[in-house]
Amino acid sequence: MTDLSKAGPMLEVTDLGHTYQGKDGAHDAIDALGFSVGAGELVCVVGPSGCGKSTLLRTIAGLVRPSRGAVSLHGSPVDGVPADLAVVFQDYSRSLFPWLSVQRNVEFPLRGLARAERASRAAEALASVGLDKAGRKYPWQLSGGMQQRVAIARALAYRPALLLMDEPFASVDAQTRFELEDLLLRVRREQDTTVLLVTHDIDESVYLGDRVLVLSKSPATVVAELTVDLGAERDQITTRASEEFVELRARVAGLLQGVPQQRSVPVEH
Amino acid sequence: MRRGPRFTAGLVGLVGLFLVWEAASRTGLVPEYYLRPPSVVLPTLVRLLGDVGFLRAVIATVLATLIAVALSVLIAVPAGLLLGSVSWVRRAMMTVVEFLRPIPAVALIPLALLTFGTGPDTKIVLATFAGLWPVLFNTMYALDELDPLHVQTARAFGVGRLGVLTRVALPSAAPFVLTGVRLTFAMSLAVVVSVELFSGGTIGLGQLVLEASAGASQMDVVLAGTVLAGVIGYAANAGLEKLNDRLFGWNARGGER
């Protein structure tokens, strides 16, 4: 569903760089990153482990102030945490609040709304992830996959213009992962959410994305940008077996492997 | 009842203690004249519970302790949140805290008596002083344990610094705070009784024990008062433990902590 006709630049990242000042000197996590995400798009960012994907995401979320460059949302620069943005982290067990029920967790970001509105939004969001009966339970009473559904419901209830997902399915088993991937595709189709999803899984990036951005090793830059023409309806079995899918995943894999070693410190033997 | 076996075991321990006490007293291991056996002390305690003057003293002691505990919590929780979340305040205040904390509250009794007089103020102030530390330290260290991902999650949803403190840091620290309150109650009770023992004039369990011990004529009353102080401490601890199970079941089952 690469409906670019209505796609304004929802998110624009320009020349973004971030350097961590550590005890043993400076470390460039990301450098000269640039890309944009249109409204309604689902863009996957794939890159090797530890390449700075999480830094990129935290920078966009306003949780980390970048050393260089700029992020803008709806054309206005991001300075601090943007109001209409939600994040789903990888580690659901640590991002849900254990002292709140599932319902209260989903209501957590809806502080400013009236009580009834909060409740109805939370119920709606929980229903959309198939957890309409779990509202009164506590996160620790649910399986990992269900907990991550709660985290997704919480993000959806907030109705963000942009949904950021940081390796959201990396901590669940393969079967659950497929279910959650399809859930994400269905929900973003129904609600027309704009999603930027970071992953280290090549297959996942192709299966989910309208576009895939391939990052280099740290400091991360965008080495390639691929359009995924698999249509809106995707299926775990037939899509993954299709020629286009196989070809795309091979290209992404090649790009990831062909990335020249950009280590700042050469490895000595 | 899940509590059944534990309760029975506790009861066995208590009966054992009374048996040893009875034996020590009866065999003359400790002079019976001073250490009256429980077979004498417990009936005395029951008789005293029907005595208005005695009850008034007990209520005065318990009330002073409760006020001191409440004041400790009201002071130490906000202070702990502040020290735990603003690092320069913590650096500046830790020397003061580490200097004040080891001072035994009992050592301040003479000073406090002169400053606040022999009324209930003295025992409340001193018990508050003694009771501050467990709650302060537990709150502060609980904030060190605060999961950064919880904070990031809240911040990503646009929750500000104060909101993070009240909606994330405080509830996540609450079980630790309650553990602190349990310690605080025991310490406050001890200090309240000590001040009553010391200053004589103020009404309370300690003063009652002090008067009864004059000339060692009423040692059964002295021991009955002591046993009752233990019972109060035990009941408070058990009550707070129950409260903990009810409120913070999530904490025990969360696995990570």
XYZ file of C-alpha atoms in Angstrom:
526
model
C 0.000 0.000 0.000
C 2.603 2.529 -1.056
C -0.031 5.186 -1.537
C 2.425 7.988 -2.127
C -0.197 10.308 -3.640
C -1.357 11.420 -0.206
C 2.029 10.994 1.389
C 3.393 14.226 2.761
C 6.739 13.960 4.493
C 5.483 12.882 7.925
C 8.996 12.342 9.166
C 12.132 13.874 7.767
C 15.576 12.954 9.024
C 18.424 15.106 7.717
C 22.139 14.532 8.138
C 21.567 13.028 11.569
C 24.560 12.058 13.674
C 25.095 11.107 17.272
C 28.295 10.648 19.220
C 28.365 9.083 22.662
C 31.020 10.367 25.009
C 32.242 7.282 26.827
C 35.047 6.712 29.315
C 37.310 5.396 26.582
C 36.705 8.175 24.096
C 33.952 9.183 21.729
C 31.858 6.636 19.855
C 29.907 7.544 16.729
C 26.650 5.580 16.847
C 25.074 7.065 13.748
C 26.387 9.461 11.143
C 25.025 11.520 8.252
C 21.713 9.646 8.271
C 19.038 10.938 5.972
C 15.626 9.617 4.926
C 11.962 10.466 5.049
C 8.753 8.614 5.836
C 5.461 9.525 4.183
C 2.103 9.537 5.960
C 0.590 6.054 6.068
C 3.851 4.334 5.148
C 5.416 1.406 6.964
C 9.164 1.740 6.707
C 11.550 -0.875 8.065
C 15.081 -0.035 9.073
C 17.358 -3.051 8.965
C 20.980 -3.130 9.990
C 23.571 -5.274 11.722
C 23.381 -5.723 15.496
C 24.813 -2.811 17.422
C 24.867 -0.503 14.417
C 23.009 2.290 16.158
C 19.424 1.452 15.160
C 18.155 2.024 18.675
C 19.994 5.308 18.896
C 18.322 6.422 15.680
C 14.915 5.533 17.064
C 15.506 7.202 20.428
C 16.696 10.301 18.630
C 13.500 10.497 16.591
C 11.454 9.936 19.763
C 13.187 12.903 21.369
C 14.644 10.728 24.131
C 18.189 11.346 22.944
C 19.320 14.743 21.700
C 21.340 14.231 18.510
C 24.852 15.640 18.252
C 24.348 16.712 14.645
C 21.588 17.088 12.096
C 17.843 17.423 12.477
C 14.618 15.465 12.786
C 11.337 17.030 11.793
C 7.807 15.765 12.206
C 5.001 17.300 10.082
C 7.600 19.823 8.961
C 8.387 21.159 12.423
C 11.705 20.334 14.104
C 11.706 17.789 16.915
C 12.985 19.360 20.103
C 12.069 17.250 23.089
C 9.455 14.504 22.953
C 6.864 15.066 20.178
C 3.247 14.956 21.312
C 1.844 12.562 18.721
C 4.417 9.829 18.716
C 4.449 6.449 20.432
C 7.177 3.880 20.908
C 6.964 0.111 21.270
C 10.162 -1.265 22.754
C 11.587 -4.747 22.346
C 11.512 -5.571 26.033
C 7.793 -5.665 26.834
C 8.424 -7.076 30.310
C 10.223 -3.873 31.221
C 8.133 -1.366 29.307
C 4.748 -2.376 30.757
C 4.174 -1.171 34.304
C 3.799 -4.207 36.576
C 1.759 -2.313 39.196
C -0.949 -1.405 36.679
C -3.562 -3.737 35.221
C -3.555 -4.266 31.469
C -6.407 -1.762 31.128
C -4.554 0.859 33.203
C -1.365 0.263 31.267
C -3.160 1.023 28.028
C -4.766 4.091 29.600
C -1.414 5.318 30.906
C -0.661 7.756 28.050
C -4.257 9.066 27.935
C -3.927 11.177 31.063
C -5.463 14.341 29.662
C -8.731 12.700 28.564
C -11.967 12.189 30.464
C -12.298 8.897 32.325
C -14.975 7.438 30.059
C -13.054 8.395 26.919
C -9.914 6.788 28.325
C -11.770 3.575 29.100
C -13.411 3.349 25.709
C -10.199 4.044 23.835
C -8.351 1.440 25.868
C -11.104 -1.121 25.289
C -11.034 -0.410 21.570
C -7.258 -0.712 21.385
C -7.279 -3.962 23.371
C -9.976 -5.369 21.106
C -7.937 -4.514 18.030
C -5.062 -6.662 19.309
C -7.414 -9.461 20.349
C -7.148 -8.899 24.090
C -10.606 -7.553 24.877
C -10.965 -9.894 27.850
C -7.590 -9.300 29.470
C -8.135 -5.750 30.722
C -8.330 -6.633 34.387
C -5.329 -8.938 34.359
C -1.821 -7.854 35.219
C 1.042 -7.987 32.696
C 2.846 -10.727 34.617
C -0.183 -12.964 34.246
C 0.169 -12.921 30.454
C 2.539 -14.682 28.069
C 5.312 -12.732 26.375
C 3.437 -12.417 23.102
C 0.336 -11.175 24.876
C 2.374 -8.645 26.821
C 3.758 -7.274 23.586
C 0.177 -7.044 22.259
C -0.636 -4.922 25.304
C 2.328 -2.667 24.528
C 1.081 -2.332 20.940
C -2.463 -1.605 22.171
C -1.096 1.088 24.484
C 0.694 2.738 21.568
C -2.447 2.517 19.372
C -4.722 3.937 22.092
C -2.545 7.031 22.076
C -3.394 7.427 18.361
C 0.058 8.601 17.359
C 0.789 10.191 14.002
C 3.973 8.134 14.007
C 4.495 4.738 15.629
C 8.099 3.818 16.335
C 8.919 0.187 16.980
C 12.292 -0.930 18.289
C 12.776 -4.623 17.414
C 9.268 -5.250 18.705
C 9.122 -8.959 17.901
C 12.692 -9.967 18.717
C 11.875 -11.414 22.142
C 9.016 -13.757 21.257
C 9.055 -17.244 19.761
C 8.800 -17.722 15.996
C 5.119 -18.684 15.924
C 4.091 -15.697 18.059
C 6.306 -13.510 15.962
C 4.407 -14.406 12.774
C 1.110 -13.698 14.526
C 2.305 -10.322 15.762
C 3.683 -9.371 12.350
C 0.297 -10.083 10.760
C -1.410 -8.234 13.578
C 0.728 -5.186 12.867
C -0.053 -5.339 9.140
C -3.793 -5.625 9.838
C -3.859 -2.837 12.403
C -1.917 -0.365 10.311
C -4.238 -1.161 7.353
C -7.310 -0.547 9.499
C -6.030 2.554 11.235
C -3.757 3.951 8.569
C -0.913 4.365 11.030
C 2.505 5.533 9.937
C 5.120 3.123 11.236
C 8.896 3.184 11.452
C 10.114 -0.233 12.538
C 13.674 -1.105 13.402
C 14.799 -4.726 13.114
C 17.880 -6.847 12.563
C 15.793 -9.529 10.861
C 16.067 -9.335 7.056
C 12.940 -11.436 6.359
C 10.878 -9.402 8.765
C 11.925 -6.114 7.186
C 10.855 -7.306 3.726
C 7.662 -8.984 4.934
C 6.429 -5.922 6.823
C 7.805 -2.933 4.943
C 6.539 -0.776 2.128
C 10.154 0.307 1.997
C 13.319 -1.053 3.576
C 16.213 1.154 4.609
C 19.465 -0.770 4.900
C 21.975 0.624 7.381
C 25.712 0.120 7.515
C 27.710 -0.987 10.524
C 28.332 1.581 13.228
C 28.413 4.525 12.679
C 25.212 3.805 10.809
C 24.418 5.475 7.512
C 21.751 4.571 4.972
C 23.425 2.402 2.329
C 20.330 1.507 0.344
C 16.628 2.124 0.122
C 14.427 -0.583 -1.422
C 10.787 -0.371 -2.344
C 8.878 -3.535 -1.465
C 6.194 -4.258 -4.055
C 4.389 -7.100 -2.382
C 0.999 -5.398 -2.091
C -1.036 -4.731 1.025
C -2.258 -8.273 1.604
C 0.612 -10.454 2.714
C 0.684 -14.006 3.909
C 3.301 -15.709 6.022
C 3.483 -18.712 3.733
C 2.714 -17.588 0.192
C 4.352 -14.157 0.409
C 7.517 -15.549 1.908
C 7.643 -18.154 -0.873
C 7.045 -15.661 -3.673
C 9.765 -14.809 -6.163
C 9.730 -11.108 -5.321
C 10.133 -11.796 -1.632
C 13.026 -14.198 -2.135
C 14.744 -11.804 -4.480
C 14.288 -8.821 -2.174
C 15.551 -10.635 0.891
C 18.611 -11.740 -1.069
C 19.270 -8.150 -2.084
C 18.952 -6.909 1.491
C 21.214 -9.709 2.710
C 23.753 -8.873 0.030
C 23.665 -5.200 0.953
C 24.172 -6.032 4.608
C 27.088 -8.345 3.886
C 28.637 -6.202 1.209
C 28.819 -3.284 3.547
C 32.492 -2.356 3.774
C 34.061 -2.644 7.214
C 33.834 0.844 8.600
C 35.348 0.157 11.971
C 36.976 3.179 13.516
C 39.398 0.923 15.388
C 41.040 -1.792 13.265
C 40.953 -5.281 14.765
C 44.452 -6.580 15.430
C 45.461 -10.195 15.780
C -5.550 -21.359 54.268
C -2.060 -20.785 52.942
C -1.035 -19.200 56.230
C -1.974 -22.223 58.322
C 1.355 -24.033 58.715
C 3.314 -20.814 59.155
C 0.931 -19.613 61.830
C 1.133 -22.914 63.694
C 4.942 -22.882 63.538
C 4.964 -19.340 64.913
C 2.689 -20.363 67.748
C 4.942 -23.307 68.620
C 7.916 -20.947 68.792
C 6.067 -18.569 71.065
C 4.919 -21.350 73.396
C 8.515 -22.582 73.467
C 9.754 -19.156 74.513
C 7.229 -18.994 77.333
C 8.202 -22.488 78.479
C 11.904 -21.569 78.656
C 11.002 -18.378 80.493
C 8.796 -20.317 82.929
C 11.553 -22.872 83.529
C 14.261 -20.227 83.979
C 12.124 -18.509 86.541
C 10.895 -21.624 88.395
C 14.283 -23.318 88.649
C 15.878 -20.186 90.051
C 18.228 -19.769 87.082
C 17.188 -16.147 87.215
C 15.886 -14.828 90.572
C 12.144 -15.422 90.457
C 11.586 -12.269 92.427
C 12.710 -10.199 89.415
C 11.823 -12.432 86.500
C 8.298 -13.486 87.317
C 7.189 -16.523 85.310
C 4.679 -16.124 82.478
C 2.102 -18.038 84.521
C 2.049 -14.952 86.750
C 2.753 -12.258 84.155
C 0.088 -13.259 81.617
C -2.815 -13.188 84.112
C -1.495 -9.808 85.297
C -1.553 -8.584 81.692
C -5.139 -9.757 81.266
C -6.119 -8.011 84.517
C -4.347 -4.803 83.451
C -6.172 -4.747 80.112
C -9.316 -4.139 82.123
C -7.712 -1.193 83.898
C -8.579 2.251 82.511
C -5.328 3.895 83.614
C -3.285 1.154 81.983
C -5.272 1.315 78.747
C -4.872 5.060 78.636
C -1.109 4.658 78.898
C -1.072 2.046 76.151
C -3.155 4.246 73.884
C -0.847 7.202 74.534
C 2.168 5.130 73.529
C 0.562 3.653 70.421
C -0.776 7.020 69.332
C 2.616 8.708 69.756
C 4.202 5.892 67.740
C 1.630 6.158 64.941
C 2.054 9.936 64.729
C 5.831 9.519 64.607
C 5.574 6.890 61.855
C 3.238 9.113 59.832
C 5.580 12.084 60.209
C 8.560 9.930 59.231
C 6.802 8.847 56.038
C 5.647 12.385 55.216
C 9.185 13.708 55.558
C 11.245 10.785 54.312
C 9.330 9.807 51.147
C 9.555 13.229 49.446
C 13.127 13.633 50.726
C 14.027 10.168 49.418
C 12.474 10.954 46.022
C 14.461 14.181 45.876
C 17.746 12.616 46.962
C 17.170 9.641 44.703
C 16.411 11.605 41.568
C 18.530 14.773 41.705
C 22.146 13.741 41.897
C 23.647 17.051 43.002
C 21.188 17.342 45.891
C 22.143 13.828 46.881
C 25.855 14.581 46.748
C 25.329 17.716 48.819
C 23.090 16.080 51.427
C 24.675 12.658 51.895
C 27.365 13.886 54.296
C 24.710 15.483 56.484
C 22.581 12.342 56.350
C 25.503 10.042 57.154
C 26.438 12.307 60.064
C 22.954 12.435 61.569
C 21.918 8.846 61.024
C 24.298 7.103 63.471
C 23.282 9.425 66.336
C 21.145 7.289 68.658
C 17.812 9.007 69.211
C 18.047 7.989 72.865
C 21.206 10.079 73.234
C 19.176 13.134 72.259
C 16.611 12.636 75.052
C 18.163 15.149 77.492
C 18.455 17.792 74.776
C 14.925 17.147 73.537
C 13.473 17.228 77.046
C 14.972 20.652 77.620
C 13.821 21.884 74.225
C 10.339 20.375 73.983
C 9.471 19.707 77.617
C 8.077 16.531 79.137
C 4.891 16.424 77.034
C 4.283 14.068 74.126
C 6.169 16.406 71.743
C 9.523 15.098 72.894
C 8.811 11.445 72.261
C 7.164 12.157 68.913
C 10.055 14.302 67.703
C 12.674 11.776 68.773
C 10.759 8.797 67.407
C 10.327 10.633 64.106
C 14.056 11.315 64.003
C 14.819 7.648 64.606
C 12.168 6.440 62.175
C 13.152 8.649 59.223
C 16.136 6.659 58.087
C 14.689 3.309 56.973
C 12.044 5.040 54.835
C 14.510 7.609 53.496
C 17.092 5.037 52.473
C 14.586 2.571 51.079
C 12.955 5.276 48.952
C 16.311 6.523 47.743
C 17.714 3.111 46.856
C 14.433 2.087 45.240
C 14.945 4.950 42.801
C 18.380 3.572 41.929
C 16.620 0.342 40.986
C 14.101 2.173 38.821
C 14.031 0.574 35.392
C 15.278 3.066 32.774
C 12.927 1.520 30.209
C 9.933 2.377 32.412
C 11.148 5.960 32.478
C 11.755 6.048 28.721
C 8.324 4.581 28.063
C 6.662 7.291 30.126
C 8.789 10.029 28.598
C 8.069 8.811 25.077
C 4.367 9.307 25.868
C 5.110 12.909 26.733
C 5.106 12.501 30.516
C 7.242 15.212 32.110
C 9.805 14.992 34.890
C 7.317 15.448 37.729
C 4.900 12.998 36.109
C 7.668 10.404 35.852
C 8.376 10.923 39.550
C 4.769 10.501 40.705
C 3.443 8.020 38.128
C 6.485 5.815 37.596
C 9.125 6.301 40.300
C 6.753 6.436 43.273
C 4.650 3.349 42.492
C 7.735 1.373 41.568
C 9.358 2.397 44.882
C 6.224 1.806 46.972
C 6.975 -1.802 48.057
C 10.433 -0.712 49.251
C 8.884 2.218 51.108
C 6.479 -0.112 52.902
C 9.363 -2.354 53.954
C 10.965 0.787 55.354
C 7.771 1.597 57.249
C 7.898 -1.802 58.963
C 11.372 -1.070 60.283
C 10.335 2.453 61.164
C 7.416 1.288 63.296
C 9.654 -0.950 65.413
C 12.218 1.803 65.901
C 9.640 4.471 66.687
C 7.950 2.273 69.266
C 11.290 1.580 70.931
C 12.155 5.267 71.084
C 8.722 6.295 72.372
C 8.916 3.767 75.223
C 12.502 4.807 75.938
C 11.578 8.477 76.251
C 8.670 7.568 78.539
C 11.048 5.513 80.678
C 13.497 8.353 80.842
C 11.284 11.322 81.444
C 8.800 9.761 83.849
C 6.318 12.576 83.646
C 4.805 11.792 80.266
C 2.004 9.262 80.309
C 2.620 6.001 78.473
C 3.638 2.370 78.653
C 7.254 3.230 79.464
C 6.314 5.477 82.374
C 3.998 2.804 83.732
C 6.777 0.222 83.612
C 9.167 2.691 85.240
C 6.806 3.347 88.148
C 6.030 -0.327 88.638
C 9.713 -1.184 88.762
C 10.368 1.156 91.696
C 11.547 -1.064 94.548
C 10.972 -4.117 92.367
C 7.631 -4.629 94.074
C 5.509 -5.035 90.933
C 7.757 -6.935 88.583
C 4.773 -8.760 87.107
C 3.413 -5.407 85.899
C 6.803 -4.448 84.493
C 6.955 -7.686 82.527
C 3.312 -7.449 81.448
C 4.063 -4.011 79.985
C 7.131 -5.387 78.226
C 5.201 -8.301 76.757
C 2.502 -5.924 75.553
C 5.099 -3.736 73.789
C 6.230 -6.877 71.991
C 2.674 -7.767 71.051
C 2.066 -4.285 69.641
C 5.226 -4.469 67.567
C 4.330 -7.913 66.319
C 0.778 -6.924 65.385
C 1.959 -3.838 63.492
C 4.506 -5.846 61.544
C 2.010 -8.578 60.698
C -0.562 -5.992 59.585
C 1.929 -4.206 57.346
C 3.033 -7.519 55.876
C -0.576 -8.333 54.997
C -0.962 -4.897 53.452
C 2.161 -5.540 51.393
C 0.763 -8.817 50.047
C -2.500 -7.146 49.138
C -1.104 -4.033 47.495
C 2.101 -5.268 45.964
C 1.379 -8.782 44.814
C 2.762 -7.684 41.434
C 6.145 -7.124 42.990
C 6.583 -10.642 44.349
C 5.371 -12.247 41.147
C 7.162 -9.920 38.761
C 10.149 -12.211 38.853
C 12.832 -9.652 38.192
C 13.003 -8.079 41.613
